[in-house]
């Protein structure tokens, strides 16, 4: 009676090699010509090593001519051995014929082997590399950001993280069910997880329990509520930011554990209404929300020389004071005097040098 092997049901309990295709690590883009050149160089290095081994141990070899092995004989032996040609009824006997075999025939054999088995070997080695990189990543990933949904909102959030927050791409994990969206995320150098974020084991594979922040940006509000509830259960200390389309669902996200909720439809609608009468105000808001150029809203710690003073008297345009994790607007009584440990939300000018550097 044959016993069927049982695999773990939960993704997070499966070994790393079974997660290839679920987790995808970013790859460096290499041109086909460069890839072939690397393979040829590797084959030549292997050939050179074999020649040296044979030549150094030439006393253990016997030639059919009985005159011992020269360096050319060692080179010939190495080439016919590595190319799996072996010894047949026809074999080069003269030095010129052997030299032609080494310089012409062998490169053709190597090229043939590359074309014939290169694709198969690349698939196998790529899967092994992915499994190794997944194992290494799952062991070391800490304090990263998990982005659920890579639609318009998710992509904008990632662009803000990469641009204004200077987050490294390998510290961002995108979870989505759309393969095209995951391909777009991979092209940016992001780690991707294929699956529904409403499932706890998919979020575990993304390392949400060790994540610093979670961005919930699906296309449906009910999905956002379920993802937020699941993420909060797995990551009690993570900062969860969620997006909803309707304001009436904000309280559901808050009750589910979201630290902050952004209402996408109302925000867009408010800007559309303002644009009909005060279009320049909308231009200024877009400028503040675009970190690449112009003005941007940023946060910085207070300097010792600023302690005890008023944020209104600083050279920077201060919008608010963050104290013990609580934001006070600049016109609030708590923000009259700057205290040690405070942070300032201010309007920062993005210079051309910063734009070029990014």
Short mmCIF file of C-alpha atoms in Angstrom, two decimals:
data_model
loop_
_atom_site.label_atom_id
_atom_site.label_comp_id
_atom_site.label_asym_id
_atom_site.label_seq_id
_atom_site.Cartn_x
_atom_site.Cartn_y
_atom_site.Cartn_z
CA UNK A 1 0.00 0.00 0.00
CA UNK A 2 1.49 3.33 -1.07
CA UNK A 3 1.49 6.08 1.53
CA UNK A 4 0.89 9.55 0.16
CA UNK A 5 3.23 12.25 1.42
CA UNK A 6 1.42 15.05 3.18
CA UNK A 7 2.56 18.62 2.72
CA UNK A 8 1.89 21.38 5.25
CA UNK A 9 -1.37 23.16 4.50
CA UNK A 10 -0.25 26.59 5.70
CA UNK A 11 2.15 28.50 3.47
CA UNK A 12 4.15 29.75 6.42
CA UNK A 13 4.87 26.15 7.50
CA UNK A 14 6.18 25.03 4.12
CA UNK A 15 9.92 24.77 3.39
CA UNK A 16 11.52 27.60 1.45
CA UNK A 17 11.89 25.68 -1.83
CA UNK A 18 8.09 25.20 -1.98
CA UNK A 19 7.58 28.97 -1.79
CA UNK A 20 9.33 29.61 -5.11
CA UNK A 21 6.57 31.15 -7.21
CA UNK A 22 4.71 32.41 -4.15
CA UNK A 23 7.56 34.66 -2.99
CA UNK A 24 9.56 36.28 -5.74
CA UNK A 25 12.86 37.97 -5.02
CA UNK A 26 14.02 40.81 -7.30
CA UNK A 27 16.59 39.91 -9.92
CA UNK A 28 19.22 42.04 -11.62
CA UNK A 29 18.54 42.43 -15.33
CA UNK A 30 21.31 40.87 -17.44
CA UNK A 31 21.48 41.08 -21.24
CA UNK A 32 21.40 37.76 -23.17
CA UNK A 33 24.85 38.45 -24.68
CA UNK A 34 26.36 39.05 -21.26
CA UNK A 35 24.72 35.89 -19.92
CA UNK A 36 26.19 33.80 -22.76
CA UNK A 37 29.63 35.39 -22.29
CA UNK A 38 29.54 34.52 -18.60
CA UNK A 39 28.74 30.90 -19.46
CA UNK A 40 31.56 30.71 -22.00
CA UNK A 41 34.04 32.22 -19.53
CA UNK A 42 32.96 29.69 -16.92
CA UNK A 43 33.44 26.84 -19.38
CA UNK A 44 36.91 28.11 -20.31
CA UNK A 45 37.91 28.39 -16.66
CA UNK A 46 36.80 24.81 -16.09
CA UNK A 47 38.80 23.73 -19.13
CA UNK A 48 41.91 25.57 -17.93
CA UNK A 49 41.66 23.98 -14.48
CA UNK A 50 41.36 20.53 -16.05
CA UNK A 51 44.40 21.15 -18.27
CA UNK A 52 46.51 22.18 -15.29
CA UNK A 53 45.43 19.14 -13.31
CA UNK A 54 46.26 16.77 -16.19
CA UNK A 55 49.57 18.47 -16.99
CA UNK A 56 50.76 18.49 -13.38
CA UNK A 57 49.92 14.79 -13.11
CA UNK A 58 51.14 13.91 -16.61
CA UNK A 59 53.39 11.11 -15.28
CA UNK A 60 50.25 9.11 -14.58
CA UNK A 61 49.05 9.32 -18.17
CA UNK A 62 50.14 7.33 -21.22
CA UNK A 63 49.96 8.50 -24.78
CA UNK A 64 49.36 6.13 -27.67
CA UNK A 65 52.58 7.42 -29.24
CA UNK A 66 54.50 6.46 -26.14
CA UNK A 67 56.38 9.77 -25.96
CA UNK A 68 54.65 11.13 -22.83
CA UNK A 69 52.22 14.01 -22.48
CA UNK A 70 53.11 17.53 -23.56
CA UNK A 71 51.09 20.59 -22.60
CA UNK A 72 49.27 20.36 -25.92
CA UNK A 73 48.46 16.69 -25.20
CA UNK A 74 47.05 17.70 -21.82
CA UNK A 75 44.94 20.40 -23.47
CA UNK A 76 43.66 17.92 -26.02
CA UNK A 77 42.81 15.34 -23.36
CA UNK A 78 40.95 17.95 -21.32
CA UNK A 79 38.88 19.14 -24.24
CA UNK A 80 37.75 15.69 -25.38
CA UNK A 81 36.98 14.73 -21.80
CA UNK A 82 34.95 17.81 -20.83
CA UNK A 83 33.02 17.75 -24.10
CA UNK A 84 32.09 14.08 -23.46
CA UNK A 85 33.56 13.18 -26.86
CA UNK A 86 35.66 10.32 -25.51
CA UNK A 87 37.93 8.18 -27.71
CA UNK A 88 36.57 6.88 -31.05
CA UNK A 89 37.97 5.12 -34.06
CA UNK A 90 39.05 8.48 -35.47
CA UNK A 91 41.36 10.62 -33.34
CA UNK A 92 43.71 13.46 -34.23
CA UNK A 93 47.27 12.19 -34.40
CA UNK A 94 49.29 15.19 -35.54
CA UNK A 95 49.88 18.36 -33.53
CA UNK A 96 48.20 20.54 -36.14
CA UNK A 97 45.07 18.38 -36.12
CA UNK A 98 44.91 18.48 -32.33
CA UNK A 99 45.40 22.25 -32.35
CA UNK A 100 42.50 22.62 -34.77
CA UNK A 101 40.41 20.39 -32.51
CA UNK A 102 41.19 22.62 -29.53
CA UNK A 103 40.74 26.00 -31.24
CA UNK A 104 37.80 25.26 -33.54
CA UNK A 105 35.96 22.07 -32.70
CA UNK A 106 35.81 22.48 -28.95
CA UNK A 107 34.34 26.03 -29.01
CA UNK A 108 31.70 24.72 -31.38
CA UNK A 109 30.95 21.89 -28.93
CA UNK A 110 30.70 24.40 -26.04
CA UNK A 111 28.38 26.62 -28.07
CA UNK A 112 26.26 23.60 -28.96
CA UNK A 113 25.97 22.54 -25.33
CA UNK A 114 25.04 26.09 -24.30
CA UNK A 115 22.27 26.27 -26.87
CA UNK A 116 21.07 22.69 -26.21
CA UNK A 117 20.97 22.54 -22.40
CA UNK A 118 21.49 26.17 -21.38
CA UNK A 119 17.80 26.91 -20.95
CA UNK A 120 17.15 23.82 -18.85
CA UNK A 121 20.14 24.47 -16.64
CA UNK A 122 19.13 28.11 -16.24
CA UNK A 123 15.65 27.13 -15.08
CA UNK A 124 17.05 24.68 -12.55
CA UNK A 125 19.71 27.05 -11.23
CA UNK A 126 17.23 29.94 -11.14
CA UNK A 127 14.87 27.91 -8.96
CA UNK A 128 17.74 26.97 -6.66
CA UNK A 129 18.89 30.59 -6.44
CA UNK A 130 15.36 31.74 -5.68
CA UNK A 131 15.00 29.13 -2.93
CA UNK A 132 18.32 30.21 -1.39
CA UNK A 133 17.44 33.91 -1.58
CA UNK A 134 14.00 33.24 -0.06
CA UNK A 135 15.58 31.34 2.82
CA UNK A 136 18.08 34.13 3.43
CA UNK A 137 15.42 36.84 3.18
CA UNK A 138 12.95 35.13 5.53
CA UNK A 139 15.72 34.70 8.10
CA UNK A 140 16.87 38.33 8.08
CA UNK A 141 13.81 40.40 7.18
CA UNK A 142 12.94 42.84 9.98
CA UNK A 143 11.30 46.28 10.26
CA UNK A 144 10.10 46.23 6.65
CA UNK A 145 6.94 47.60 5.08
CA UNK A 146 4.20 45.32 3.74
CA UNK A 147 2.04 46.85 1.00
CA UNK A 148 -1.22 45.01 0.35
CA UNK A 149 -2.48 45.78 -3.13
CA UNK A 150 -0.35 47.20 -5.93
CA UNK A 151 -2.98 49.18 -7.76
CA UNK A 152 -2.95 52.96 -8.16
CA UNK A 153 -2.94 53.61 -4.40
CA UNK A 154 -0.39 50.93 -3.61
CA UNK A 155 2.00 52.12 -6.32
CA UNK A 156 1.73 55.72 -5.14
CA UNK A 157 2.49 54.59 -1.59
CA UNK A 158 5.55 52.66 -2.78
CA UNK A 159 6.77 55.64 -4.81
CA UNK A 160 6.47 57.81 -1.71
CA UNK A 161 8.40 55.26 0.37
CA UNK A 162 11.17 54.98 -2.21
CA UNK A 163 11.32 58.72 -2.88
CA UNK A 164 10.53 60.79 0.18
CA UNK A 165 11.22 58.18 2.88
CA UNK A 166 14.38 56.75 1.26
CA UNK A 167 13.30 53.17 2.02
CA UNK A 168 15.39 50.49 0.31
CA UNK A 169 13.44 48.40 -2.25
CA UNK A 170 14.30 45.13 -0.50
CA UNK A 171 12.57 46.46 2.65
CA UNK A 172 9.21 46.63 0.85
CA UNK A 173 7.05 43.53 0.33
CA UNK A 174 4.06 43.68 -2.02
CA UNK A 175 1.16 41.24 -1.56
CA UNK A 176 -1.31 40.89 -4.41
CA UNK A 177 -3.23 38.31 -6.42
CA UNK A 178 -2.70 40.04 -9.78
CA UNK A 179 0.35 38.60 -11.54
CA UNK A 180 0.80 41.67 -13.74
CA UNK A 181 0.86 43.92 -10.68
CA UNK A 182 3.47 41.67 -9.08
CA UNK A 183 5.57 41.80 -12.25
CA UNK A 184 5.47 45.60 -12.08
CA UNK A 185 6.52 45.51 -8.42
CA UNK A 186 9.37 43.10 -9.17
CA UNK A 187 10.66 45.44 -11.89
CA UNK A 188 11.11 48.08 -9.16
CA UNK A 189 13.27 45.70 -7.13
CA UNK A 190 10.56 44.86 -4.58
CA UNK A 191 9.95 41.50 -2.94
CA UNK A 192 6.53 40.14 -3.92
CA UNK A 193 4.17 37.54 -2.45
CA UNK A 194 1.44 36.04 -4.62
CA UNK A 195 -1.74 35.40 -2.66
CA UNK A 196 -4.73 36.94 -0.93
CA UNK A 197 -3.80 39.10 2.06
CA UNK A 198 -7.09 38.13 3.72
CA UNK A 199 -5.39 34.82 4.58
CA UNK A 200 -3.22 34.85 7.67
CA UNK A 201 -0.64 32.42 6.27
CA UNK A 202 -0.04 34.68 3.23
CA UNK A 203 0.69 37.61 5.55
CA UNK A 204 2.97 35.37 7.62
CA UNK A 205 4.93 34.52 4.47
CA UNK A 206 5.29 38.28 3.86
CA UNK A 207 6.71 38.59 7.39
CA UNK A 208 3.95 40.89 8.60
CA UNK A 209 4.52 39.79 12.20
CA UNK A 210 7.97 41.46 12.05
CA UNK A 211 6.97 44.40 9.85
CA UNK A 212 7.43 48.00 10.91
CA UNK A 213 4.43 49.21 8.90
CA UNK A 214 1.57 47.77 6.86
CA UNK A 215 -0.10 49.69 4.02
CA UNK A 216 -3.56 48.33 3.22
CA UNK A 217 -4.63 49.52 -0.24
CA UNK A 218 -6.99 47.00 -1.89
CA UNK A 219 -9.75 47.98 -4.31
CA UNK A 220 -12.64 47.07 -1.97
CA UNK A 221 -13.46 48.45 1.46
CA UNK A 222 -14.64 45.11 2.84
CA UNK A 223 -11.32 43.57 1.80
CA UNK A 224 -9.47 46.41 3.53
CA UNK A 225 -11.36 45.73 6.77
CA UNK A 226 -10.60 42.00 6.72
CA UNK A 227 -6.92 42.53 5.82
CA UNK A 228 -6.52 45.12 8.58
CA UNK A 229 -8.15 42.83 11.13
CA UNK A 230 -5.89 39.93 10.12
CA UNK A 231 -2.74 42.06 10.05
CA UNK A 232 -3.45 43.56 13.46
CA UNK A 233 -3.91 40.11 14.98
CA UNK A 234 -0.55 38.96 13.58
CA UNK A 235 1.33 42.22 14.21
CA UNK A 236 0.07 43.99 17.34
CA UNK A 237 2.89 46.55 17.30
CA UNK A 238 3.03 47.37 13.57
CA UNK A 239 1.82 50.74 12.28
CA UNK A 240 -1.13 50.01 9.98
CA UNK A 241 -2.30 52.59 7.44
CA UNK A 242 -5.42 51.73 5.47
CA UNK A 243 -7.23 53.27 2.54
CA UNK A 244 -10.99 53.21 2.02
CA UNK A 245 -13.23 54.60 -0.69
CA UNK A 246 -16.15 55.63 1.51
CA UNK A 247 -15.95 57.71 4.72
CA UNK A 248 -18.70 55.66 6.36
CA UNK A 249 -16.26 52.73 6.60
CA UNK A 250 -13.55 54.64 8.47
CA UNK A 251 -14.80 53.53 11.89
CA UNK A 252 -14.70 49.89 10.76
CA UNK A 253 -11.03 50.25 9.84
CA UNK A 254 -10.31 51.96 13.15
CA UNK A 255 -12.06 49.21 15.08
CA UNK A 256 -10.16 46.61 13.08
CA UNK A 257 -6.87 48.05 14.26
CA UNK A 258 -5.79 50.66 11.70
CA UNK A 259 -3.69 53.47 13.15
CA UNK A 260 -4.60 55.81 10.32
CA UNK A 261 -7.26 55.74 7.62
CA UNK A 262 -7.16 57.69 4.37
CA UNK A 263 -10.44 58.26 2.52
CA UNK A 264 -9.47 58.24 -1.13
CA UNK A 265 -12.80 59.20 -2.71
CA UNK A 266 -13.52 62.14 -0.39
CA UNK A 267 -9.98 63.48 -0.66
CA UNK A 268 -10.11 63.35 -4.45
CA UNK A 269 -13.59 64.84 -4.49
CA UNK A 270 -12.57 67.68 -2.20
CA UNK A 271 -9.65 68.53 -4.46
CA UNK A 272 -11.90 68.42 -7.52
CA UNK A 273 -14.34 70.84 -5.86
CA UNK A 274 -11.55 73.22 -4.84
CA UNK A 275 -10.10 73.11 -8.35
CA UNK A 276 -13.26 74.69 -9.80
CA UNK A 277 -12.85 77.89 -7.76
CA UNK A 278 -9.29 77.95 -6.39
CA UNK A 279 -7.15 75.88 -8.77
CA UNK A 280 -3.89 77.33 -7.44
CA UNK A 281 -4.66 75.89 -4.00
CA UNK A 282 -4.93 72.44 -5.57
CA UNK A 283 -1.60 73.03 -7.33
CA UNK A 284 0.00 73.84 -3.99
CA UNK A 285 -1.46 70.74 -2.33
CA UNK A 286 -0.17 68.56 -5.16
CA UNK A 287 3.23 70.20 -4.84
CA UNK A 288 3.34 69.36 -1.13
CA UNK A 289 2.35 65.76 -1.85
CA UNK A 290 4.99 65.34 -4.58
CA UNK A 291 8.36 64.62 -2.96
CA UNK A 292 10.46 64.79 -6.14
CA UNK A 293 10.46 68.57 -6.62
CA UNK A 294 9.22 71.87 -5.26
CA UNK A 295 7.96 71.73 -1.67
CA UNK A 296 7.35 68.70 0.53
CA UNK A 297 6.11 68.04 4.06
CA UNK A 298 8.83 66.45 6.16
CA UNK A 299 9.59 65.58 9.78
CA UNK A 300 12.78 66.30 11.70
CA UNK A 301 13.93 66.26 15.35
CA UNK A 302 14.35 69.60 17.11
CA UNK A 303 17.82 70.96 17.62
CA UNK A 304 19.11 71.82 21.13
CA UNK A 305 19.17 75.51 20.25
CA UNK A 306 15.45 75.40 19.39
CA UNK A 307 14.29 73.93 22.72
CA UNK A 308 12.14 76.31 24.74
CA UNK A 309 11.37 78.54 21.79
CA UNK A 310 8.22 78.89 19.74
CA UNK A 311 7.91 76.93 16.48
CA UNK A 312 6.38 80.04 14.89
CA UNK A 313 9.68 81.89 15.21
CA UNK A 314 11.82 79.35 13.38
CA UNK A 315 13.15 79.89 9.87
CA UNK A 316 11.31 76.76 8.74
CA UNK A 317 7.57 76.86 8.08
CA UNK A 318 6.40 74.58 10.89
CA UNK A 319 2.97 72.96 10.57
CA UNK A 320 2.89 70.95 13.78
CA UNK A 321 4.77 69.51 16.74
CA UNK A 322 4.92 65.77 17.45
CA UNK A 323 5.28 65.02 21.16
CA UNK A 324 5.12 61.48 22.58
CA UNK A 325 3.53 60.27 19.36
CA UNK A 326 0.78 62.92 19.43
CA UNK A 327 0.54 65.63 16.75
CA UNK A 328 -0.24 69.18 17.85
CA UNK A 329 -0.95 71.81 15.23
CA UNK A 330 1.26 74.86 15.36
CA UNK A 331 -1.66 76.96 16.66
CA UNK A 332 -2.40 74.57 19.55
CA UNK A 333 -1.51 75.69 23.10
CA UNK A 334 0.69 72.59 23.56
CA UNK A 335 2.87 73.79 20.68
CA UNK A 336 3.68 77.20 22.16
CA UNK A 337 7.07 76.01 23.42
CA UNK A 338 9.31 73.31 21.97
CA UNK A 339 10.32 70.62 24.44
CA UNK A 340 13.29 68.20 24.32
CA UNK A 341 12.46 65.11 22.27
CA UNK A 342 9.87 66.86 20.10
CA UNK A 343 9.74 66.47 16.35
CA UNK A 344 8.65 69.14 13.90
CA UNK A 345 6.47 68.77 10.83
CA UNK A 346 7.64 71.47 8.45
CA UNK A 347 7.61 72.47 4.79
CA UNK A 348 10.89 71.50 3.18
CA UNK A 349 12.16 72.74 -0.13
CA UNK A 350 13.40 69.97 -2.40
CA UNK A 351 16.48 71.28 -4.18
CA UNK A 352 17.56 70.27 -7.66
CA UNK A 353 20.55 68.41 -6.19
CA UNK A 354 18.26 66.21 -4.10
CA UNK A 355 16.11 65.53 -7.14
CA UNK A 356 19.11 64.51 -9.23
CA UNK A 357 20.46 62.31 -6.44
CA UNK A 358 17.18 60.42 -6.23
#
